[in-house]
Amino acid sequence: MSLAAAGRRPVLADLIARPTDRARAVALDAALVLAGAAFVAILAQVEVPLWPVPITGQTLAVVVVGAALGARRGAAALATYLVAGLAGLPVFAGFTGTIAAVAKPSFGFIIGFVFAAYVAGWFAERAWDRKPVLAFVGFVAASIVPFLFGVPYMAFILNTVLGMDLGVQEILAAGVTPFIVGGIVKAALAALLIPAAWAGVRAIERNARR
């Protein structure tokens, strides 16, 4: 896809010198996708105590990967992460990974990560990731996406599969409310990290021109 298409601006991954040979260019994209999936797998194991519940680095990694790789590669990285976990690799939080994960109430959030990475990348492709305030707005939007998939999935598993009878308020109390603070904190961290990376790139470019 051309960088000039539909207002797309370069993301951080586009700063890597791209081979002119198509096969090598595809190999580079594949390597970036795998690296993104590995990054999410690593940060998924990081847990930080925070009120009202501990948070993992998983969502932070999703947003960072999406912004750094762009919409398509970011989504591909998270799809790779999802498939790797279902195949049995211990990439999910707590070093878990099994096809049985689809029966867990939280699995819908992992599905949502694919689309969250795409949204974060979409904003980055429009240069929202270069200024902290715009980056924060875009990353908050991306952080909301997993809940759009995760909460209905959770309700289905708990009520339909497990036979519980939870109302909307109880589902929201279990799958949304405890994670609001953590989501804002992680969006803010990403909104500091990615613009800082761009500032570093600009500083290097200025020094190179001297």
mmCIF file of C-alpha atoms in Angstrom:
data_model
loop_
_atom_site.group_PDB
_atom_site.id
_atom_site.type_symbol
_atom_site.label_atom_id
_atom_site.label_comp_id
_atom_site.label_asym_id
_atom_site.label_seq_id
_atom_site.Cartn_x
_atom_site.Cartn_y
_atom_site.Cartn_z
ATOM 1 C CA MET A 1 0.000 0.000 0.000
ATOM 2 C CA SER A 2 1.439 3.376 -0.958
ATOM 3 C CA LEU A 3 2.202 5.865 1.795
ATOM 4 C CA ALA A 4 0.406 8.470 -0.266
ATOM 5 C CA ALA A 5 -2.872 6.545 -0.221
ATOM 6 C CA ALA A 6 -5.883 8.107 1.511
ATOM 7 C CA GLY A 7 -3.880 10.636 3.535
ATOM 8 C CA ARG A 8 -1.659 7.999 5.088
ATOM 9 C CA ARG A 9 1.429 9.350 6.822
ATOM 10 C CA PRO A 10 4.524 7.289 7.707
ATOM 11 C CA VAL A 11 4.505 5.496 11.039
ATOM 12 C CA LEU A 12 7.600 4.623 13.057
ATOM 13 C CA ALA A 13 8.054 1.277 11.291
ATOM 14 C CA ASP A 14 8.139 3.062 7.930
ATOM 15 C CA LEU A 15 11.385 4.742 8.947
ATOM 16 C CA ILE A 16 13.177 1.427 8.473
ATOM 17 C CA ALA A 17 14.836 1.369 5.058
ATOM 18 C CA ARG A 18 12.505 -0.652 2.863
ATOM 19 C CA PRO A 19 14.058 -3.130 0.395
ATOM 20 C CA THR A 20 13.234 -2.506 -3.257
ATOM 21 C CA ASP A 21 12.943 -6.234 -3.841
ATOM 22 C CA ARG A 22 9.327 -7.303 -3.232
ATOM 23 C CA ALA A 23 10.226 -10.586 -1.542
ATOM 24 C CA ARG A 24 12.516 -8.824 0.925
ATOM 25 C CA ALA A 25 9.912 -6.131 1.554
ATOM 26 C CA VAL A 26 7.353 -8.826 2.405
ATOM 27 C CA ALA A 27 9.908 -10.515 4.650
ATOM 28 C CA LEU A 28 10.479 -7.210 6.456
ATOM 29 C CA ASP A 29 6.756 -6.765 7.038
ATOM 30 C CA ALA A 30 6.525 -10.340 8.329
ATOM 31 C CA ALA A 31 9.411 -9.717 10.718
ATOM 32 C CA LEU A 32 7.738 -6.550 12.007
ATOM 33 C CA VAL A 33 4.472 -8.412 12.532
ATOM 34 C CA LEU A 34 6.210 -11.205 14.454
ATOM 35 C CA ALA A 35 8.145 -8.694 16.533
ATOM 36 C CA GLY A 36 4.901 -6.910 17.353
ATOM 37 C CA ALA A 37 3.240 -10.161 18.428
ATOM 38 C CA ALA A 38 6.261 -11.031 20.598
ATOM 39 C CA PHE A 39 6.186 -7.578 22.214
ATOM 40 C CA VAL A 40 2.529 -8.029 23.176
ATOM 41 C CA ALA A 41 3.282 -11.516 24.519
ATOM 42 C CA ILE A 42 6.059 -10.135 26.728
ATOM 43 C CA LEU A 43 4.089 -7.213 28.121
ATOM 44 C CA ALA A 44 1.070 -9.459 28.718
ATOM 45 C CA GLN A 45 3.106 -11.025 31.535
ATOM 46 C CA VAL A 46 3.767 -7.673 33.231
ATOM 47 C CA GLU A 47 1.361 -6.942 36.071
ATOM 48 C CA VAL A 48 1.247 -3.687 37.998
ATOM 49 C CA PRO A 49 -0.724 -3.342 41.257
ATOM 50 C CA LEU A 50 -3.322 -0.626 40.763
ATOM 51 C CA TRP A 51 -6.675 0.215 42.291
ATOM 52 C CA PRO A 52 -9.250 -1.245 41.863
ATOM 53 C CA VAL A 53 -7.599 -4.203 40.101
ATOM 54 C CA PRO A 54 -4.041 -4.954 38.944
ATOM 55 C CA ILE A 55 -3.371 -4.138 35.297
ATOM 56 C CA THR A 56 -1.211 -5.924 32.774
ATOM 57 C CA GLY A 57 0.909 -4.361 30.060
ATOM 58 C CA GLN A 58 -1.122 -6.136 27.408
ATOM 59 C CA THR A 59 -3.346 -3.259 26.297
ATOM 60 C CA LEU A 60 -0.427 -0.837 26.418
ATOM 61 C CA ALA A 61 1.474 -3.156 24.096
ATOM 62 C CA VAL A 62 -1.506 -3.411 21.743
ATOM 63 C CA VAL A 63 -1.709 0.360 21.372
ATOM 64 C CA VAL A 64 2.053 0.813 21.009
ATOM 65 C CA VAL A 65 2.318 -1.954 18.404
ATOM 66 C CA GLY A 66 -0.612 -0.571 16.422
ATOM 67 C CA ALA A 67 0.811 2.943 16.447
ATOM 68 C CA ALA A 68 4.360 1.856 15.638
ATOM 69 C CA LEU A 69 3.476 -0.583 12.838
ATOM 70 C CA GLY A 70 0.420 1.095 11.355
ATOM 71 C CA ALA A 71 -3.121 -0.195 10.969
ATOM 72 C CA ARG A 72 -2.620 -3.258 8.773
ATOM 73 C CA ARG A 73 0.640 -4.535 10.228
ATOM 74 C CA GLY A 74 -0.578 -3.770 13.743
ATOM 75 C CA ALA A 75 -3.762 -5.762 13.233
ATOM 76 C CA ALA A 76 -1.745 -8.581 11.652
ATOM 77 C CA ALA A 77 0.576 -8.639 14.680
ATOM 78 C CA LEU A 78 -2.351 -9.003 17.075
ATOM 79 C CA ALA A 79 -3.998 -11.631 14.859
ATOM 80 C CA THR A 80 -0.699 -13.523 14.990
ATOM 81 C CA TYR A 81 -0.655 -13.160 18.770
ATOM 82 C CA LEU A 82 -4.215 -14.514 19.001
ATOM 83 C CA VAL A 83 -3.499 -17.492 16.750
ATOM 84 C CA ALA A 84 -0.258 -18.274 18.605
ATOM 85 C CA GLY A 85 -2.140 -18.387 21.889
ATOM 86 C CA LEU A 86 -4.889 -20.609 20.510
ATOM 87 C CA ALA A 87 -2.191 -22.900 19.111
ATOM 88 C CA GLY A 88 -0.917 -23.464 22.642
ATOM 89 C CA LEU A 89 2.003 -21.045 22.897
ATOM 90 C CA PRO A 90 2.107 -19.396 26.369
ATOM 91 C CA VAL A 91 1.607 -15.842 25.108
ATOM 92 C CA PHE A 92 -1.556 -14.842 26.939
ATOM 93 C CA ALA A 93 -1.455 -13.248 30.403
ATOM 94 C CA GLY A 94 -0.059 -15.605 33.039
ATOM 95 C CA PHE A 95 1.954 -17.524 30.426
ATOM 96 C CA THR A 96 -1.182 -19.290 29.239
ATOM 97 C CA GLY A 97 -2.245 -20.356 25.787
ATOM 98 C CA THR A 98 -4.702 -22.989 24.614
ATOM 99 C CA ILE A 99 -7.659 -23.417 22.279
ATOM 100 C CA ALA A 100 -9.751 -23.686 25.456
ATOM 101 C CA ALA A 101 -9.237 -19.946 25.897
ATOM 102 C CA VAL A 102 -12.247 -19.360 23.628
ATOM 103 C CA ALA A 103 -14.438 -20.602 26.483
ATOM 104 C CA LYS A 104 -13.099 -17.991 28.901
ATOM 105 C CA PRO A 105 -15.229 -14.897 29.528
ATOM 106 C CA SER A 106 -12.227 -12.666 28.815
ATOM 107 C CA PHE A 107 -11.412 -14.067 25.366
ATOM 108 C CA GLY A 108 -13.549 -11.486 23.594
ATOM 109 C CA PHE A 109 -11.090 -8.825 24.718
ATOM 110 C CA ILE A 110 -8.264 -10.629 22.917
ATOM 111 C CA ILE A 111 -10.358 -10.635 19.745
ATOM 112 C CA GLY A 112 -10.894 -6.918 20.265
ATOM 113 C CA PHE A 113 -7.133 -6.356 20.483
ATOM 114 C CA VAL A 114 -6.841 -7.012 16.738
ATOM 115 C CA PHE A 115 -9.218 -4.163 15.966
ATOM 116 C CA ALA A 116 -7.754 -1.926 18.688
ATOM 117 C CA ALA A 117 -4.327 -2.196 17.075
ATOM 118 C CA TYR A 118 -5.876 -1.272 13.728
ATOM 119 C CA VAL A 119 -7.525 1.817 15.250
ATOM 120 C CA ALA A 120 -4.301 2.913 16.979
ATOM 121 C CA GLY A 121 -2.482 2.457 13.683
ATOM 122 C CA TRP A 122 -5.151 4.383 11.796
ATOM 123 C CA PHE A 123 -4.656 7.379 14.057
ATOM 124 C CA ALA A 124 -0.871 7.062 13.771
ATOM 125 C CA GLU A 125 -1.159 7.052 9.972
ATOM 126 C CA ARG A 126 -2.781 10.456 10.278
ATOM 127 C CA ALA A 127 0.076 11.750 12.465
ATOM 128 C CA TRP A 128 -1.977 11.845 15.688
ATOM 129 C CA ASP A 129 0.827 9.915 17.375
ATOM 130 C CA ARG A 130 3.309 12.805 17.109
ATOM 131 C CA LYS A 131 1.732 15.102 19.702
ATOM 132 C CA PRO A 132 0.879 13.834 23.211
ATOM 133 C CA VAL A 133 -2.625 15.321 23.406
ATOM 134 C CA LEU A 134 -3.768 14.010 20.024
ATOM 135 C CA ALA A 135 -2.030 10.706 20.708
ATOM 136 C CA PHE A 136 -3.869 10.374 24.026
ATOM 137 C CA VAL A 137 -7.249 10.962 22.369
ATOM 138 C CA GLY A 138 -6.511 8.427 19.637
ATOM 139 C CA PHE A 139 -5.140 5.858 22.060
ATOM 140 C CA VAL A 140 -8.112 6.210 24.402
ATOM 141 C CA ALA A 141 -10.352 5.522 21.403
ATOM 142 C CA ALA A 142 -8.274 2.454 20.542
ATOM 143 C CA SER A 143 -8.402 1.292 24.175
ATOM 144 C CA ILE A 144 -12.204 1.357 24.119
ATOM 145 C CA VAL A 145 -12.379 -1.040 21.165
ATOM 146 C CA PRO A 146 -11.599 -4.288 23.101
ATOM 147 C CA PHE A 147 -14.563 -3.579 25.376
ATOM 148 C CA LEU A 148 -16.897 -3.446 22.375
ATOM 149 C CA PHE A 149 -16.002 -7.076 21.728
ATOM 150 C CA GLY A 150 -15.102 -8.232 25.213
ATOM 151 C CA VAL A 151 -18.196 -7.188 27.141
ATOM 152 C CA PRO A 152 -20.790 -8.856 24.854
ATOM 153 C CA TYR A 153 -18.566 -11.965 24.667
ATOM 154 C CA MET A 154 -18.289 -12.026 28.451
ATOM 155 C CA ALA A 155 -22.058 -11.707 28.795
ATOM 156 C CA PHE A 156 -22.588 -14.567 26.348
ATOM 157 C CA ILE A 157 -20.178 -16.918 28.115
ATOM 158 C CA LEU A 158 -21.379 -16.106 31.616
ATOM 159 C CA ASN A 159 -25.103 -16.075 30.914
ATOM 160 C CA THR A 160 -25.605 -18.425 27.973
ATOM 161 C CA VAL A 161 -22.782 -20.931 28.322
ATOM 162 C CA LEU A 162 -22.344 -20.990 32.105
ATOM 163 C CA GLY A 163 -26.011 -20.408 32.861
ATOM 164 C CA MET A 164 -25.574 -17.386 35.068
ATOM 165 C CA ASP A 165 -28.185 -14.669 35.147
ATOM 166 C CA LEU A 166 -26.220 -11.435 35.282
ATOM 167 C CA GLY A 167 -27.798 -8.116 34.397
ATOM 168 C CA VAL A 168 -26.223 -5.279 32.438
ATOM 169 C CA GLN A 169 -24.982 -3.515 35.565
ATOM 170 C CA GLU A 170 -23.345 -6.682 36.870
ATOM 171 C CA ILE A 171 -21.641 -7.336 33.527
ATOM 172 C CA LEU A 172 -20.360 -3.776 33.373
ATOM 173 C CA ALA A 173 -19.173 -4.007 36.974
ATOM 174 C CA ALA A 174 -17.190 -7.121 36.103
ATOM 175 C CA GLY A 175 -15.877 -6.211 32.650
ATOM 176 C CA VAL A 176 -15.672 -2.431 32.405
ATOM 177 C CA THR A 177 -15.654 -0.412 35.613
ATOM 178 C CA PRO A 178 -12.557 -1.982 37.234
ATOM 179 C CA PHE A 179 -10.466 -1.328 34.124
ATOM 180 C CA ILE A 180 -11.271 2.330 33.434
ATOM 181 C CA VAL A 181 -8.444 3.744 35.544
ATOM 182 C CA GLY A 182 -5.909 1.297 34.146
ATOM 183 C CA GLY A 183 -7.017 1.984 30.592
ATOM 184 C CA ILE A 184 -6.550 5.725 31.014
ATOM 185 C CA VAL A 185 -3.111 5.219 32.586
ATOM 186 C CA LYS A 186 -1.970 2.966 29.740
ATOM 187 C CA ALA A 187 -3.298 5.310 27.056
ATOM 188 C CA ALA A 188 -1.403 8.136 28.747
ATOM 189 C CA LEU A 189 1.805 6.093 28.841
ATOM 190 C CA ALA A 190 1.493 5.267 25.149
ATOM 191 C CA ALA A 191 0.779 8.945 24.442
ATOM 192 C CA LEU A 192 4.114 9.773 26.059
ATOM 193 C CA LEU A 193 6.161 6.936 24.565
ATOM 194 C CA ILE A 194 5.226 7.232 20.889
ATOM 195 C CA PRO A 195 5.554 11.035 20.585
ATOM 196 C CA ALA A 196 8.856 10.767 22.491
ATOM 197 C CA ALA A 197 10.060 8.282 19.880
ATOM 198 C CA TRP A 198 9.115 10.727 17.126
ATOM 199 C CA ALA A 199 10.921 13.534 18.958
ATOM 200 C CA GLY A 200 14.004 11.317 19.048
ATOM 201 C CA VAL A 201 13.715 10.681 15.325
ATOM 202 C CA ARG A 202 13.476 14.406 14.605
ATOM 203 C CA ALA A 203 16.500 15.106 16.810
ATOM 204 C CA ILE A 204 18.548 12.515 14.937
ATOM 205 C CA GLU A 205 17.494 14.006 11.604
ATOM 206 C CA ARG A 206 18.491 17.510 12.740
ATOM 207 C CA ASN A 207 21.894 16.287 13.877
ATOM 208 C CA ALA A 208 22.405 14.439 10.607
ATOM 209 C CA ARG A 209 21.806 17.642 8.628
ATOM 210 C CA ARG A 210 24.455 19.587 10.556
#
